[in-house]
PDB file of C-alpha atoms in Angstrom:
ATOM      1  CA  UNK K1264      19.299 -29.237  -8.556  1.00 48.00           C
ATOM      2  CA  UNK K1265      17.518 -30.048 -11.474  1.00 59.00           C
ATOM      3  CA  UNK K1266      20.160 -33.210 -11.774  1.00 62.00           C
ATOM      4  CA  UNK K1267      19.824 -34.676  -7.861  1.00 70.00           C
ATOM      5  CA  UNK K1268      15.942 -34.209  -8.202  1.00 72.00           C
ATOM      6  CA  UNK K1269      16.253 -36.490 -11.545  1.00 71.00           C
ATOM      7  CA  UNK K1270      18.364 -38.591  -9.591  1.00 71.00           C
ATOM      8  CA  UNK K1271      16.508 -39.079  -6.665  1.00 75.00           C
ATOM      9  CA  UNK K1272      13.420 -40.025  -9.115  1.00 74.00           C
ATOM     10  CA  UNK K1273      15.543 -42.949 -10.366  1.00 76.00           C
ATOM     11  CA  UNK K1274      16.202 -43.886  -7.132  1.00 74.00           C
ATOM     12  CA  UNK K1275      12.664 -44.274  -6.393  1.00 77.00           C
ATOM     13  CA  UNK K1276      11.453 -45.902  -9.813  1.00 77.00           C
ATOM     14  CA  UNK K1277      14.691 -48.221  -9.201  1.00 76.00           C
ATOM     15  CA  UNK K1278      12.952 -48.978  -5.314  1.00 76.00           C
ATOM     16  CA  UNK K1279       9.455 -49.651  -6.821  1.00 79.00           C
ATOM     17  CA  UNK K1280      11.158 -51.585  -9.805  1.00 78.00           C
ATOM     18  CA  UNK K1281      12.425 -54.348  -6.956  1.00 79.00           C
ATOM     19  CA  UNK K1282       9.690 -54.417  -4.478  1.00 83.00           C
ATOM     20  CA  UNK K1283       7.200 -56.104  -7.108  1.00 79.00           C
ATOM     21  CA  UNK K1284      10.316 -57.994  -8.353  1.00 82.00           C
ATOM     22  CA  UNK K1285      10.639 -59.311  -4.872  1.00 83.00           C
ATOM     23  CA  UNK K1286       6.749 -59.780  -4.461  1.00 83.00           C
ATOM     24  CA  UNK K1287       6.165 -61.590  -7.485  1.00 83.00           C
ATOM     25  CA  UNK K1288       9.325 -63.634  -6.442  1.00 82.00           C
ATOM     26  CA  UNK K1289       8.035 -64.373  -2.803  1.00 82.00           C
ATOM     27  CA  UNK K1290       4.752 -64.852  -4.002  1.00 80.00           C
ATOM     28  CA  UNK K1291       5.503 -68.007  -6.400  1.00 79.00           C
ATOM     29  CA  UNK K1292       7.815 -69.669  -3.406  1.00 76.00           C
ATOM     30  CA  UNK K1293       4.684 -69.724  -1.877  1.00 75.00           C
ATOM     31  CA  UNK K1294       2.947 -71.233  -4.259  1.00 71.00           C
ATOM     32  CA  UNK K1295       5.358 -74.000  -4.773  1.00 68.00           C
ATOM     33  CA  UNK K1296       5.537 -73.739  -1.580  1.00 66.00           C
ATOM     34  CA  UNK K1297       2.250 -75.187  -1.392  1.00 61.00           C
ATOM     35  CA  UNK K1298       1.504 -77.104  -4.228  1.00 56.00           C
ATOM     36  CA  UNK K1299      -0.324 -80.559  -4.482  1.00 59.00           C
ATOM     37  CA  UNK K1300       2.552 -82.330  -5.518  1.00 59.00           C
ATOM     38  CA  UNK K1301       3.643 -81.874  -1.896  1.00 57.00           C
ATOM     39  CA  UNK K1302       0.304 -83.866  -0.360  1.00 60.00           C
ATOM     40  CA  UNK K1303       0.889 -87.035   1.040  1.00 64.00           C
ATOM     41  CA  UNK K1304      -1.057 -89.933  -0.387  1.00 67.00           C
ATOM     42  CA  UNK K1305      -0.712 -91.940   2.284  1.00 72.00           C
ATOM     43  CA  UNK K1306      -3.999 -91.903   5.070  1.00 69.00           C
ATOM     44  CA  UNK K1307      -3.384 -90.737   8.344  1.00 68.00           C
ATOM     45  CA  UNK K1308      -1.385 -93.380  10.997  1.00 74.00           C
ATOM     46  CA  UNK K1309      -2.776 -93.838  14.979  1.00 78.00           C
ATOM     47  CA  UNK K1310      -2.591 -96.623  17.775  1.00 84.00           C
ATOM     48  CA  UNK K1311      -5.041 -96.347  20.747  1.00 88.00           C
ATOM     49  CA  UNK K1312      -8.345 -97.800  22.136  1.00 90.00           C
ATOM     50  CA  UNK K1313     -11.438 -97.629  20.200  1.00 88.00           C
ATOM     51  CA  UNK K1314     -13.906 -96.260  23.208  1.00 88.00           C
ATOM     52  CA  UNK K1315     -17.228 -95.232  21.574  1.00 87.00           C
ATOM     53  CA  UNK K1316     -18.389 -96.282  18.147  1.00 83.00           C
ATOM     54  CA  UNK K1317     -21.268 -94.223  17.068  1.00 83.00           C
ATOM     55  CA  UNK K1318     -23.174 -93.612  13.761  1.00 77.00           C
ATOM     56  CA  UNK K1319     -20.812 -90.995  12.469  1.00 82.00           C
ATOM     57  CA  UNK K1320     -17.667 -92.151  14.058  1.00 85.00           C
ATOM     58  CA  UNK K1321     -15.402 -93.737  16.567  1.00 86.00           C
ATOM     59  CA  UNK K1322     -13.887 -91.612  19.760  1.00 88.00           C
ATOM     60  CA  UNK K1323     -10.160 -93.292  20.082  1.00 90.00           C
ATOM     61  CA  UNK K1324      -8.118 -93.013  23.522  1.00 90.00           C
ATOM     62  CA  UNK K1325      -4.147 -92.913  21.868  1.00 91.00           C
ATOM     63  CA  UNK K1326      -1.429 -93.021  24.287  1.00 89.00           C
ATOM     64  CA  UNK K1327      -1.873 -95.052  26.830  1.00 90.00           C
ATOM     65  CA  UNK K1328      -1.576 -98.675  27.780  1.00 90.00           C
ATOM     66  CA  UNK K1329      -3.986-101.405  28.287  1.00 91.00           C
ATOM     67  CA  UNK K1330      -3.514-100.531  31.997  1.00 93.00           C
ATOM     68  CA  UNK K1331      -4.587 -97.163  31.468  1.00 91.00           C
ATOM     69  CA  UNK K1332      -7.552 -98.373  29.408  1.00 92.00           C
ATOM     70  CA  UNK K1333      -8.960-100.849  31.983  1.00 92.00           C
ATOM     71  CA  UNK K1334      -9.484 -98.076  34.495  1.00 91.00           C
ATOM     72  CA  UNK K1335     -11.443 -95.831  31.136  1.00 90.00           C
ATOM     73  CA  UNK K1336     -13.701 -98.049  29.450  1.00 88.00           C
ATOM     74  CA  UNK K1337     -16.121 -98.006  31.716  1.00 90.00           C
ATOM     75  CA  UNK K1338     -15.851 -94.341  32.781  1.00 90.00           C
ATOM     76  CA  UNK K1339     -18.980 -91.748  30.625  1.00 89.00           C
ATOM     77  CA  UNK K1340     -17.414 -89.934  27.977  1.00 85.00           C
ATOM     78  CA  UNK K1341     -18.190 -86.726  29.416  1.00 85.00           C
ATOM     79  CA  UNK K1342     -15.694 -87.770  32.383  1.00 87.00           C
ATOM     80  CA  UNK K1343     -13.562 -88.400  30.029  1.00 85.00           C
ATOM     81  CA  UNK K1344     -13.110 -84.873  28.742  1.00 83.00           C
ATOM     82  CA  UNK K1345     -12.003 -83.564  31.854  1.00 85.00           C
ATOM     83  CA  UNK K1346      -9.119 -85.644  32.018  1.00 84.00           C
ATOM     84  CA  UNK K1347      -5.849 -85.516  30.685  1.00 84.00           C
ATOM     85  CA  UNK K1348      -6.304 -87.726  27.260  1.00 86.00           C
ATOM     86  CA  UNK K1349      -5.815 -87.382  24.290  1.00 88.00           C
ATOM     87  CA  UNK K1350      -8.485 -88.473  22.355  1.00 89.00           C
ATOM     88  CA  UNK K1351      -9.124 -88.787  18.679  1.00 88.00           C
ATOM     89  CA  UNK K1352     -12.741 -88.697  16.902  1.00 87.00           C
ATOM     90  CA  UNK K1353     -12.706 -90.258  13.706  1.00 85.00           C
ATOM     91  CA  UNK K1354     -14.924 -90.259  11.011  1.00 84.00           C
ATOM     92  CA  UNK K1355     -14.991 -93.331   8.870  1.00 75.00           C
ATOM     93  CA  UNK K1356     -17.782 -94.626   6.506  1.00 76.00           C
ATOM     94  CA  UNK K1357     -17.709 -98.110   6.665  1.00 74.00           C
ATOM     95  CA  UNK K1358     -17.461 -98.304  11.435  1.00 69.00           C
ATOM     96  CA  UNK K1359     -19.287-101.996  10.644  1.00 71.00           C
ATOM     97  CA  UNK K1360     -17.206-104.732  12.222  1.00 67.00           C
ATOM     98  CA  UNK K1361     -16.242-102.000  15.141  1.00 64.00           C
ATOM     99  CA  UNK K1362     -16.679-102.369  18.786  1.00 58.00           C
TER     100      UNK K1362
END
């Protein structure tokens, strides 16, 4: 009976040892996947039509044609929010020359 208890205790210790190593391995894998080396230094790129420029940024309508832009360009921004448009607000330090 004593050998069985000793055997069970060894199994539990081995399981805990393996569990700790597995947690450590998962942590290392997670941190490696989130490292700065995977950072893409290229700035984001998008195309669209500028709907509004204010002091802080600009509102861009993405994935629309020039005909669709002509139809919506004079509609107030509040009404455009209710439509099914892909709108993107971009903040930028130097907005001179944009209209």
